[in-house]
mmCIF file of C-alpha atoms in Angstrom:
data_model
loop_
_atom_site.group_PDB
_atom_site.id
_atom_site.type_symbol
_atom_site.label_atom_id
_atom_site.label_comp_id
_atom_site.label_asym_id
_atom_site.label_seq_id
_atom_site.Cartn_x
_atom_site.Cartn_y
_atom_site.Cartn_z
ATOM 1 C CA MET B 1 -19.136 9.987 13.580
ATOM 2 C CA THR B 2 -19.959 6.682 15.269
ATOM 3 C CA LEU B 3 -18.308 3.362 16.117
ATOM 4 C CA THR B 4 -21.228 1.384 14.680
ATOM 5 C CA PRO B 5 -19.569 0.796 11.276
ATOM 6 C CA TYR B 6 -16.542 -0.711 13.021
ATOM 7 C CA ARG B 7 -18.709 -2.921 15.242
ATOM 8 C CA GLN B 8 -20.613 -4.184 12.223
ATOM 9 C CA ALA B 9 -17.435 -4.882 10.269
ATOM 10 C CA LEU B 10 -15.631 -6.605 13.129
ATOM 11 C CA ALA B 11 -18.696 -8.771 13.720
ATOM 12 C CA GLN B 12 -17.918 -10.570 10.445
ATOM 13 C CA PRO B 13 -16.444 -14.005 11.287
ATOM 14 C CA GLY B 14 -12.719 -14.217 10.665
ATOM 15 C CA LEU B 15 -12.004 -10.507 10.225
ATOM 16 C CA ARG B 16 -10.438 -9.896 13.645
ATOM 17 C CA ALA B 17 -7.990 -12.792 13.243
ATOM 18 C CA LEU B 18 -7.137 -11.625 9.728
ATOM 19 C CA LEU B 19 -6.359 -8.067 10.850
ATOM 20 C CA LEU B 20 -4.238 -9.292 13.766
ATOM 21 C CA VAL B 21 -2.201 -11.515 11.458
ATOM 22 C CA ALA B 22 -1.918 -8.613 8.992
ATOM 23 C CA VAL B 23 -0.262 -6.358 11.581
ATOM 24 C CA LEU B 24 2.199 -8.986 12.785
ATOM 25 C CA ALA B 25 3.015 -10.298 9.303
ATOM 26 C CA ARG B 26 3.647 -6.869 7.824
ATOM 27 C CA ILE B 27 6.120 -5.746 10.495
ATOM 28 C CA PRO B 28 9.098 -7.762 9.131
ATOM 29 C CA LEU B 29 8.092 -6.964 5.548
ATOM 30 C CA THR B 30 8.198 -3.219 6.215
ATOM 31 C CA ALA B 31 11.714 -3.640 7.653
ATOM 32 C CA THR B 32 13.266 -5.210 4.546
ATOM 33 C CA GLY B 33 14.366 -1.968 2.866
ATOM 34 C CA VAL B 34 16.238 -0.454 5.791
ATOM 35 C CA THR B 35 17.698 -3.862 6.733
ATOM 36 C CA LEU B 36 19.200 -4.393 3.277
ATOM 37 C CA THR B 37 20.507 -0.814 3.284
ATOM 38 C CA PHE B 38 22.306 -1.292 6.613
ATOM 39 C CA TYR B 39 23.784 -4.582 5.442
ATOM 40 C CA VAL B 40 25.138 -3.216 2.152
ATOM 41 C CA VAL B 41 26.559 -0.050 3.723
ATOM 42 C CA LEU B 42 27.919 -1.380 7.026
ATOM 43 C CA GLU B 43 28.711 -5.049 6.359
ATOM 44 C CA LEU B 44 29.701 -4.956 2.681
ATOM 45 C CA GLY B 45 31.280 -1.502 2.978
ATOM 46 C CA ARG B 46 29.557 -0.161 -0.124
ATOM 47 C CA GLY B 47 27.898 3.207 -0.616
ATOM 48 C CA TYR B 48 24.264 4.226 -0.446
ATOM 49 C CA GLY B 49 24.093 4.082 -4.232
ATOM 50 C CA ALA B 50 24.823 0.353 -4.123
ATOM 51 C CA ALA B 51 22.261 -0.064 -1.348
ATOM 52 C CA GLY B 52 19.759 1.786 -3.506
ATOM 53 C CA LEU B 53 20.391 -0.644 -6.370
ATOM 54 C CA VAL B 54 19.637 -3.608 -4.111
ATOM 55 C CA GLY B 55 16.479 -1.912 -2.900
ATOM 56 C CA ALA B 56 15.469 -1.096 -6.473
ATOM 57 C CA ALA B 57 16.006 -4.723 -7.516
ATOM 58 C CA SER B 58 13.754 -5.897 -4.696
ATOM 59 C CA VAL B 59 11.078 -3.313 -5.499
ATOM 60 C CA ALA B 60 11.167 -4.162 -9.216
ATOM 61 C CA GLY B 61 10.715 -7.828 -8.431
ATOM 62 C CA THR B 62 7.786 -7.077 -6.124
ATOM 63 C CA ALA B 63 6.086 -4.820 -8.679
ATOM 64 C CA ILE B 64 6.319 -7.545 -11.339
ATOM 65 C CA GLY B 65 5.543 -10.477 -9.085
ATOM 66 C CA SER B 66 2.574 -9.089 -7.156
ATOM 67 C CA PRO B 67 -0.057 -9.439 -9.920
ATOM 68 C CA LEU B 68 1.446 -12.759 -11.067
ATOM 69 C CA LEU B 69 1.148 -14.192 -7.563
ATOM 70 C CA GLY B 70 -2.362 -12.758 -7.296
ATOM 71 C CA ARG B 71 -3.307 -14.547 -10.494
ATOM 72 C CA LEU B 72 -1.929 -17.806 -9.110
ATOM 73 C CA VAL B 73 -3.982 -17.298 -5.941
ATOM 74 C CA ASP B 74 -7.097 -16.877 -8.103
ATOM 75 C CA ARG B 75 -6.403 -20.074 -10.050
ATOM 76 C CA ARG B 76 -4.636 -22.376 -7.570
ATOM 77 C CA GLY B 77 -5.741 -21.138 -4.175
ATOM 78 C CA LEU B 78 -3.907 -19.369 -1.369
ATOM 79 C CA ARG B 79 -1.984 -22.135 0.377
ATOM 80 C CA PRO B 80 0.179 -23.322 -2.572
ATOM 81 C CA VAL B 81 1.244 -19.736 -3.309
ATOM 82 C CA VAL B 82 2.018 -18.971 0.338
ATOM 83 C CA ALA B 83 4.014 -22.219 0.632
ATOM 84 C CA VAL B 84 6.173 -21.434 -2.414
ATOM 85 C CA THR B 85 6.796 -17.805 -1.454
ATOM 86 C CA THR B 86 7.656 -18.756 2.139
ATOM 87 C CA VAL B 87 10.257 -21.275 0.948
ATOM 88 C CA VAL B 88 11.809 -18.728 -1.441
ATOM 89 C CA GLU B 89 11.897 -16.071 1.277
ATOM 90 C CA ALA B 90 13.537 -18.528 3.706
ATOM 91 C CA ALA B 91 16.226 -19.355 1.135
ATOM 92 C CA PHE B 92 16.952 -15.691 0.394
ATOM 93 C CA TRP B 93 17.157 -14.403 3.965
ATOM 94 C CA ALA B 94 19.188 -17.398 5.121
ATOM 95 C CA SER B 95 21.757 -16.925 2.344
ATOM 96 C CA ALA B 96 21.746 -13.104 2.023
ATOM 97 C CA PRO B 97 24.437 -12.527 4.709
ATOM 98 C CA THR B 98 26.835 -14.703 2.701
ATOM 99 C CA LEU B 99 26.290 -13.015 -0.669
ATOM 100 C CA SER B 100 28.521 -10.425 -2.296
ATOM 101 C CA LEU B 101 26.926 -7.420 -3.964
ATOM 102 C CA PRO B 102 26.959 -8.921 -7.527
ATOM 103 C CA LEU B 103 25.055 -11.935 -6.212
ATOM 104 C CA LEU B 104 22.835 -9.991 -3.832
ATOM 105 C CA LEU B 105 21.345 -7.896 -6.662
ATOM 106 C CA PRO B 106 19.735 -10.771 -8.635
ATOM 107 C CA ALA B 107 18.857 -12.582 -5.411
ATOM 108 C CA ALA B 108 16.988 -9.508 -4.144
ATOM 109 C CA PHE B 109 15.082 -9.338 -7.428
ATOM 110 C CA VAL B 110 14.030 -12.989 -7.172
ATOM 111 C CA ALA B 111 13.063 -12.523 -3.523
ATOM 112 C CA GLY B 112 10.931 -9.531 -4.526
ATOM 113 C CA LEU B 113 9.369 -11.545 -7.348
ATOM 114 C CA PHE B 114 8.292 -14.193 -4.823
ATOM 115 C CA ALA B 115 7.643 -11.810 -1.928
ATOM 116 C CA LEU B 116 5.092 -13.070 0.564
ATOM 117 C CA PRO B 117 1.836 -11.487 -0.751
ATOM 118 C CA VAL B 118 0.511 -10.408 2.640
ATOM 119 C CA PHE B 119 -0.647 -6.939 1.581
ATOM 120 C CA SER B 120 -2.725 -8.048 -1.421
ATOM 121 C CA VAL B 121 -3.992 -11.269 0.193
ATOM 122 C CA VAL B 122 -5.315 -9.440 3.248
ATOM 123 C CA ARG B 123 -7.211 -6.998 1.048
ATOM 124 C CA GLN B 124 -8.542 -9.817 -1.111
ATOM 125 C CA SER B 125 -9.691 -11.690 1.986
ATOM 126 C CA ILE B 126 -11.439 -8.613 3.387
ATOM 127 C CA ALA B 127 -13.502 -8.499 0.196
ATOM 128 C CA ALA B 128 -14.402 -12.170 0.739
ATOM 129 C CA LEU B 129 -15.225 -11.821 4.438
ATOM 130 C CA VAL B 130 -17.080 -8.499 4.489
ATOM 131 C CA PRO B 131 -20.173 -7.508 2.464
ATOM 132 C CA ALA B 132 -19.609 -4.627 0.063
ATOM 133 C CA GLN B 133 -21.650 -2.166 2.135
ATOM 134 C CA ARG B 134 -19.409 -2.729 5.196
ATOM 135 C CA ARG B 135 -15.996 -2.850 3.553
ATOM 136 C CA ARG B 136 -15.107 0.810 4.062
ATOM 137 C CA PRO B 137 -14.464 0.497 7.826
ATOM 138 C CA ALA B 138 -12.781 -2.872 7.244
ATOM 139 C CA TYR B 139 -10.362 -1.357 4.724
ATOM 140 C CA ALA B 140 -9.854 1.597 7.066
ATOM 141 C CA LEU B 141 -8.780 -0.843 9.786
ATOM 142 C CA ASP B 142 -6.473 -2.555 7.289
ATOM 143 C CA SER B 143 -4.931 0.772 6.302
ATOM 144 C CA MET B 144 -4.412 1.716 9.950
ATOM 145 C CA SER B 145 -2.821 -1.673 10.662
ATOM 146 C CA MET B 146 -0.458 -1.087 7.754
ATOM 147 C CA GLU B 147 0.447 2.315 9.212
ATOM 148 C CA LEU B 148 1.252 0.663 12.553
ATOM 149 C CA SER B 149 3.465 -1.877 10.801
ATOM 150 C CA PHE B 150 5.421 0.873 9.048
ATOM 151 C CA MET B 151 5.851 2.664 12.379
ATOM 152 C CA ILE B 152 7.167 -0.445 14.145
ATOM 153 C CA GLY B 153 9.062 -2.485 11.540
ATOM 154 C CA PRO B 154 11.758 -0.064 10.328
ATOM 155 C CA ALA B 155 12.316 1.280 13.866
ATOM 156 C CA LEU B 156 12.931 -2.236 15.213
ATOM 157 C CA ALA B 157 15.285 -3.014 12.330
ATOM 158 C CA VAL B 158 17.322 0.149 12.919
ATOM 159 C CA ALA B 159 17.535 -0.562 16.651
ATOM 160 C CA LEU B 160 18.672 -4.161 16.111
ATOM 161 C CA ALA B 161 21.149 -3.271 13.357
ATOM 162 C CA THR B 162 22.814 -0.570 15.450
ATOM 163 C CA ALA B 163 22.717 -2.460 18.769
ATOM 164 C CA VAL B 164 23.773 -5.885 17.434
ATOM 165 C CA SER B 165 24.682 -6.106 13.740
ATOM 166 C CA PRO B 166 23.112 -5.795 10.270
ATOM 167 C CA ARG B 167 23.887 -9.485 9.626
ATOM 168 C CA VAL B 168 21.853 -10.613 12.629
ATOM 169 C CA THR B 169 19.098 -8.208 11.582
ATOM 170 C CA LEU B 170 18.927 -9.921 8.183
ATOM 171 C CA TRP B 171 18.350 -13.271 9.865
ATOM 172 C CA ALA B 172 15.813 -11.788 12.296
ATOM 173 C CA VAL B 173 13.790 -10.160 9.505
ATOM 174 C CA GLY B 174 13.941 -13.369 7.492
ATOM 175 C CA ALA B 175 12.728 -15.381 10.468
ATOM 176 C CA GLY B 176 9.838 -12.940 10.920
ATOM 177 C CA ILE B 177 8.831 -13.241 7.257
ATOM 178 C CA VAL B 178 8.991 -17.036 7.314
ATOM 179 C CA GLY B 179 6.959 -17.056 10.530
ATOM 180 C CA ALA B 180 4.402 -14.769 8.881
ATOM 181 C CA GLY B 181 4.171 -17.148 5.934
ATOM 182 C CA ILE B 182 3.578 -20.129 8.223
ATOM 183 C CA VAL B 183 0.866 -18.295 10.181
ATOM 184 C CA LEU B 184 -0.817 -17.148 6.959
ATOM 185 C CA TRP B 185 -0.725 -20.727 5.625
ATOM 186 C CA LEU B 186 -2.296 -22.034 8.831
ATOM 187 C CA LEU B 187 -4.953 -19.307 8.927
ATOM 188 C CA ASP B 188 -5.795 -19.820 5.227
ATOM 189 C CA PRO B 189 -8.240 -16.890 5.037
ATOM 190 C CA PRO B 190 -10.933 -17.168 2.352
ATOM 191 C CA ILE B 191 -10.365 -15.513 -1.001
ATOM 192 C CA ARG B 192 -13.998 -15.882 -2.131
ATOM 193 C CA SER B 193 -17.156 -15.087 -0.204
ATOM 194 C CA VAL B 194 -19.705 -17.764 0.616
ATOM 195 C CA ASP B 195 -21.920 -16.743 -2.301
ATOM 196 C CA GLU B 196 -19.063 -16.705 -4.837
ATOM 197 C CA PRO B 197 -17.976 -19.840 -6.729
ATOM 198 C CA VAL B 198 -14.896 -21.606 -5.354
ATOM 199 C CA GLY B 199 -12.175 -23.480 -7.171
ATOM 200 C CA PRO B 200 -10.730 -22.763 -10.636
ATOM 201 C CA GLN B 201 -13.052 -20.664 -12.778
ATOM 202 C CA PRO B 202 -13.138 -19.975 -16.511
ATOM 203 C CA ARG B 203 -10.580 -17.349 -17.384
ATOM 204 C CA VAL B 204 -12.016 -13.844 -17.626
ATOM 205 C CA PRO B 205 -10.314 -11.846 -20.417
ATOM 206 C CA ARG B 206 -8.556 -8.783 -19.044
ATOM 207 C CA ARG B 207 -10.333 -6.490 -21.462
ATOM 208 C CA GLN B 208 -13.584 -7.352 -19.673
ATOM 209 C CA TRP B 209 -12.473 -6.350 -16.180
ATOM 210 C CA LEU B 210 -9.389 -4.145 -16.617
ATOM 211 C CA THR B 211 -11.576 -1.163 -17.411
ATOM 212 C CA SER B 212 -10.616 2.475 -17.726
ATOM 213 C CA ARG B 213 -12.093 3.140 -14.285
ATOM 214 C CA LEU B 214 -10.024 0.397 -12.652
ATOM 215 C CA LEU B 215 -6.903 1.704 -14.405
ATOM 216 C CA ALA B 216 -7.768 5.141 -13.035
ATOM 217 C CA VAL B 217 -7.855 3.692 -9.496
ATOM 218 C CA PHE B 218 -4.404 2.169 -10.049
ATOM 219 C CA ALA B 219 -3.118 5.523 -11.317
ATOM 220 C CA VAL B 220 -4.539 7.286 -8.255
ATOM 221 C CA SER B 221 -2.905 4.667 -6.006
ATOM 222 C CA THR B 222 0.462 5.329 -7.638
ATOM 223 C CA ALA B 223 0.004 9.083 -7.313
ATOM 224 C CA ALA B 224 -0.875 8.839 -3.609
ATOM 225 C CA THR B 225 2.114 6.688 -2.664
ATOM 226 C CA LEU B 226 4.407 8.809 -4.840
ATOM 227 C CA VAL B 227 3.411 11.764 -2.671
ATOM 228 C CA LEU B 228 4.025 9.725 0.487
ATOM 229 C CA GLY B 229 7.435 8.513 -0.696
ATOM 230 C CA GLY B 230 8.455 12.044 -1.614
ATOM 231 C CA THR B 231 7.257 13.404 1.713
ATOM 232 C CA ASP B 232 9.488 10.956 3.619
ATOM 233 C CA VAL B 233 12.594 12.270 1.866
ATOM 234 C CA ALA B 234 11.561 15.926 1.949
ATOM 235 C CA VAL B 235 10.933 15.838 5.719
ATOM 236 C CA VAL B 236 14.485 14.644 6.361
ATOM 237 C CA ALA B 237 15.924 17.229 3.954
ATOM 238 C CA VAL B 238 13.992 20.147 5.470
ATOM 239 C CA LEU B 239 14.968 19.237 9.029
ATOM 240 C CA ARG B 240 18.595 18.707 8.047
ATOM 241 C CA ALA B 241 18.719 22.097 6.316
ATOM 242 C CA GLY B 242 17.295 23.708 9.459
ATOM 243 C CA GLY B 243 19.757 21.958 11.763
ATOM 244 C CA GLU B 244 16.964 19.947 13.432
ATOM 245 C CA VAL B 245 17.559 16.494 11.955
ATOM 246 C CA GLY B 246 17.365 15.029 15.474
ATOM 247 C CA TRP B 247 13.620 15.708 15.448
ATOM 248 C CA THR B 248 13.031 13.574 12.338
ATOM 249 C CA GLY B 249 11.568 10.682 14.319
ATOM 250 C CA ALA B 250 9.158 12.962 16.172
ATOM 251 C CA VAL B 251 7.942 14.609 12.963
ATOM 252 C CA LEU B 252 7.438 11.301 11.138
ATOM 253 C CA THR B 253 5.646 9.894 14.188
ATOM 254 C CA ALA B 254 3.273 12.875 14.242
ATOM 255 C CA TRP B 255 2.637 12.340 10.528
ATOM 256 C CA ALA B 256 1.844 8.657 11.142
ATOM 257 C CA ILE B 257 -0.442 9.425 14.087
ATOM 258 C CA ALA B 258 -2.353 11.906 11.938
ATOM 259 C CA SER B 259 -2.763 9.140 9.363
ATOM 260 C CA LEU B 260 -4.146 6.780 12.020
ATOM 261 C CA VAL B 261 -6.619 9.414 13.209
ATOM 262 C CA GLY B 262 -7.682 10.157 9.646
ATOM 263 C CA GLY B 263 -8.089 6.471 8.859
ATOM 264 C CA PHE B 264 -10.229 5.972 11.954
ATOM 265 C CA ALA B 265 -12.457 8.932 11.057
ATOM 266 C CA TYR B 266 -12.777 7.704 7.458
ATOM 267 C CA GLY B 267 -14.053 4.319 8.611
ATOM 268 C CA ALA B 268 -16.439 5.792 11.191
ATOM 269 C CA VAL B 269 -18.340 8.243 8.976
ATOM 270 C CA ARG B 270 -21.420 6.977 7.180
ATOM 271 C CA ARG B 271 -20.642 8.185 3.667
ATOM 272 C CA SER B 272 -18.051 7.066 1.165
ATOM 273 C CA PHE B 273 -15.469 9.293 -0.502
ATOM 274 C CA SER B 274 -14.001 9.007 -3.961
ATOM 275 C CA PRO B 275 -10.359 7.830 -3.933
ATOM 276 C CA LEU B 276 -9.733 10.419 -6.641
ATOM 277 C CA ALA B 277 -10.952 13.246 -4.399
ATOM 278 C CA LEU B 278 -8.950 11.978 -1.431
ATOM 279 C CA ALA B 279 -5.761 11.661 -3.502
ATOM 280 C CA ALA B 280 -6.256 15.142 -4.922
ATOM 281 C CA LEU B 281 -6.672 16.591 -1.420
ATOM 282 C CA LEU B 282 -3.629 14.653 -0.195
ATOM 283 C CA SER B 283 -1.532 16.080 -3.023
ATOM 284 C CA LEU B 284 -2.899 19.581 -2.564
ATOM 285 C CA CYS B 285 -2.227 19.570 1.191
ATOM 286 C CA THR B 286 1.334 18.304 0.630
ATOM 287 C CA ILE B 287 2.413 21.172 -1.626
ATOM 288 C CA PRO B 288 2.705 23.877 1.108
ATOM 289 C CA VAL B 289 4.142 21.583 3.835
ATOM 290 C CA GLY B 290 7.697 22.838 3.439
ATOM 291 C CA LEU B 291 6.647 26.337 4.461
ATOM 292 C CA GLY B 292 6.744 25.106 8.056
ATOM 293 C CA GLY B 293 10.344 23.976 7.802
ATOM 294 C CA GLY B 294 11.753 26.740 9.968
ATOM 295 C CA HIS B 295 11.026 24.739 13.112
ATOM 296 C CA TRP B 296 10.267 21.052 13.625
ATOM 297 C CA TRP B 297 6.991 21.747 15.421
ATOM 298 C CA LEU B 298 5.800 23.974 12.581
ATOM 299 C CA LEU B 299 6.615 21.191 10.138
ATOM 300 C CA CYS B 300 4.541 18.835 12.300
ATOM 301 C CA LEU B 301 1.571 21.195 12.161
ATOM 302 C CA THR B 302 1.743 21.670 8.406
ATOM 303 C CA LEU B 303 1.993 17.888 7.909
ATOM 304 C CA LEU B 304 -1.171 17.117 9.875
ATOM 305 C CA PRO B 305 -3.760 17.762 7.099
ATOM 306 C CA ALA B 306 -1.829 15.675 4.557
ATOM 307 C CA GLY B 307 -1.123 13.027 7.174
ATOM 308 C CA ALA B 308 -4.811 12.703 8.034
ATOM 309 C CA LEU B 309 -5.488 11.845 4.370
ATOM 310 C CA CYS B 310 -2.852 9.089 3.987
ATOM 311 C CA ALA B 311 -4.715 6.097 5.431
ATOM 312 C CA PRO B 312 -8.121 7.120 4.010
ATOM 313 C CA THR B 313 -6.700 7.419 0.500
ATOM 314 C CA ILE B 314 -5.069 3.978 0.553
ATOM 315 C CA ALA B 315 -8.197 2.439 2.099
ATOM 316 C CA ALA B 316 -10.453 4.049 -0.507
ATOM 317 C CA THR B 317 -8.361 2.755 -3.420
ATOM 318 C CA ALA B 318 -8.382 -0.810 -2.025
ATOM 319 C CA ASP B 319 -12.142 -0.608 -1.474
ATOM 320 C CA ALA B 320 -12.653 0.607 -5.035
ATOM 321 C CA VAL B 321 -10.606 -2.273 -6.462
ATOM 322 C CA SER B 322 -12.613 -4.799 -4.424
ATOM 323 C CA ARG B 323 -15.840 -3.422 -5.916
ATOM 324 C CA LEU B 324 -14.666 -3.096 -9.523
ATOM 325 C CA ALA B 325 -12.836 -6.435 -9.926
ATOM 326 C CA PRO B 326 -14.864 -9.647 -10.399
ATOM 327 C CA ALA B 327 -14.331 -12.298 -7.721
ATOM 328 C CA GLY B 328 -12.520 -14.651 -10.109
ATOM 329 C CA VAL B 329 -9.727 -12.141 -10.805
ATOM 330 C CA ARG B 330 -9.725 -10.255 -7.513
ATOM 331 C CA GLY B 331 -6.311 -11.615 -6.530
ATOM 332 C CA GLU B 332 -4.704 -10.372 -9.731
ATOM 333 C CA ALA B 333 -6.478 -7.022 -9.381
ATOM 334 C CA MET B 334 -5.279 -6.625 -5.798
ATOM 335 C CA GLY B 335 -1.799 -7.621 -6.976
ATOM 336 C CA LEU B 336 -1.929 -4.840 -9.568
ATOM 337 C CA HIS B 337 -3.047 -2.472 -6.828
ATOM 338 C CA GLY B 338 -0.039 -3.556 -4.775
ATOM 339 C CA SER B 339 2.241 -2.983 -7.757
ATOM 340 C CA ALA B 340 0.768 0.483 -8.260
ATOM 341 C CA THR B 341 1.446 1.486 -4.657
ATOM 342 C CA THR B 342 4.935 -0.046 -4.761
ATOM 343 C CA VAL B 343 5.842 1.828 -7.944
ATOM 344 C CA GLY B 344 4.549 5.078 -6.450
ATOM 345 C CA ILE B 345 6.758 4.789 -3.373
ATOM 346 C CA ALA B 346 9.724 3.771 -5.530
ATOM 347 C CA LEU B 347 9.277 6.844 -7.756
ATOM 348 C CA GLY B 348 8.444 9.384 -5.051
ATOM 349 C CA ALA B 349 11.672 9.139 -3.039
ATOM 350 C CA PRO B 350 14.150 9.606 -5.919
ATOM 351 C CA LEU B 351 11.951 12.289 -7.507
ATOM 352 C CA ALA B 352 11.942 14.339 -4.313
ATOM 353 C CA GLY B 353 15.666 13.691 -3.831
ATOM 354 C CA ALA B 354 16.528 14.896 -7.330
ATOM 355 C CA VAL B 355 14.412 18.023 -6.916
ATOM 356 C CA ILE B 356 15.950 18.783 -3.523
ATOM 357 C CA ASP B 357 19.486 18.319 -4.861
ATOM 358 C CA ALA B 358 18.741 20.738 -7.696
ATOM 359 C CA SER B 359 16.980 23.402 -5.589
ATOM 360 C CA VAL B 360 15.912 23.624 -1.929
ATOM 361 C CA PRO B 361 14.118 21.122 0.363
ATOM 362 C CA LEU B 362 10.784 22.976 0.123
ATOM 363 C CA TRP B 363 10.479 21.993 -3.530
ATOM 364 C CA GLY B 364 10.524 18.311 -2.621
ATOM 365 C CA PHE B 365 7.021 18.743 -1.186
ATOM 366 C CA VAL B 366 5.903 21.075 -3.962
ATOM 367 C CA VAL B 367 6.931 18.896 -6.899
ATOM 368 C CA THR B 368 5.731 15.543 -5.565
ATOM 369 C CA GLY B 369 2.443 17.095 -4.477
ATOM 370 C CA ALA B 370 2.054 18.748 -7.884
ATOM 371 C CA VAL B 371 2.756 15.481 -9.716
ATOM 372 C CA GLY B 372 0.169 13.693 -7.594
ATOM 373 C CA LEU B 373 -2.369 16.440 -8.280
ATOM 374 C CA LEU B 374 -1.609 16.293 -12.008
ATOM 375 C CA VAL B 375 -2.297 12.551 -12.116
ATOM 376 C CA THR B 376 -5.671 13.042 -10.429
ATOM 377 C CA LEU B 377 -6.566 15.723 -12.972
ATOM 378 C CA VAL B 378 -5.584 13.418 -15.838
ATOM 379 C CA VAL B 379 -7.908 10.646 -14.648
ATOM 380 C CA LEU B 380 -10.715 13.034 -13.646
ATOM 381 C CA PRO B 381 -12.571 12.664 -16.998
ATOM 382 C CA THR B 382 -12.832 8.906 -16.392
ATOM 383 C CA GLU B 383 -14.456 9.513 -13.016
ATOM 384 C CA LEU B 384 -16.827 12.106 -14.467
ATOM 385 C CA ARG B 385 -17.881 9.751 -17.275
ATOM 386 C CA HIS B 386 -18.749 7.122 -14.699
ATOM 387 C CA ARG B 387 -20.785 9.545 -12.580
ATOM 388 C CA ARG B 388 -22.693 11.019 -15.534
ATOM 389 C CA PRO B 389 -26.156 9.402 -15.849
ATOM 390 C CA PRO B 390 -26.750 7.630 -19.164
ATOM 391 C CA VAL B 391 -28.702 9.587 -21.761
ATOM 392 C CA ALA B 392 -31.812 7.852 -23.053
ATOM 393 C CA PRO B 393 -32.010 7.323 -26.846
ATOM 394 C CA ALA B 394 -33.825 10.016 -28.794
ATOM 395 C CA SER B 395 -36.481 7.573 -29.966
ATOM 396 C CA THR B 396 -37.307 6.732 -26.356
ATOM 397 C CA LEU B 397 -37.496 10.383 -25.360
ATOM 398 C CA SER B 398 -39.896 11.219 -28.178
ATOM 399 C CA ALA B 399 -42.095 8.134 -27.924
ATOM 400 C CA PRO B 400 -45.670 8.856 -26.863
ATOM 401 C CA ALA B 401 -46.878 7.643 -23.532
ATOM 402 C CA PRO B 402 -48.807 4.375 -23.680
ATOM 403 C CA ALA B 403 -52.581 4.614 -23.553
ATOM 404 C CA ALA B 404 -54.164 4.074 -20.168
#
């Protein structure tokens, strides 16, 4: 393992600034879910079910809007899309503290539909800034920066909501998102590399680029984040059942640190790994995690192997999409990748919750890990077909060698 891949990637002009903006811009975005939950429960006086509906509306909007915004980026450029989404986000977060629940639900959906496309744009820009042979460490850095954002954003939102008020937290998160939009508009990172055509291009039919292999990558992305979403819920349930819920933050922090270490190692090694293999290992390592639920430190230890595979799996799927999607539709493809990861997280948490309610916390890990593993097995034939060398026609094989 060596730092040379990172040095080579970071030597690409514009990448350092892009990654710095990615970390700062994602922090308020990762805080939206917990902020809306606190507001609905504490300010509106409604239950967690109502808060879940608001969160689901936002997630549904994001899943639908992400590829649509990516397509607009491909056809109209980055700045117009960022300008529109920033204005919509400003309107939502400024008005959200005044909305009742019946109005907050559709507003959250619209805000999700026009969510600032930081996640997909950063990945699209990495593909434009970094040559294909050096993208693995670049996407590893992106995945690690995303992990840092998820460690910081929700924690800051919880601290502000409990120390001040959920209403003020709404405005603070909104201000952070609008600020991120302004910085992204000013930075205007490239969405095409220097050797790729710029401006509007002839439309590429989806059947030409939305291949079975690309669909398999999206399925693997969904499976991986489903496992991660289920793990979040199962960790809390296991610790609560063991009377150690106070250690939840420590366990989740250890899980995140393992992900950072794994992401760093993934970017530093000299060989690439299949996202399918990484997702399968992630799922397989998640299944037995609950066996360490007797004590918080045992749970930490059993989480480490799965945690070390989180960032590499997400990085590998983004890298695969950047290689499989043509430049002219890369924004839409990255938007679909974002939708796949969003749907996975949205499915993983309620799946684990339902399983835990019907049985014991251990099964939250088992079932979500098993579902993730099943998805990787379903798409395995697609990966094997791609790796199998083409068979030469019979006439070619039997043709005599040309005379000397």
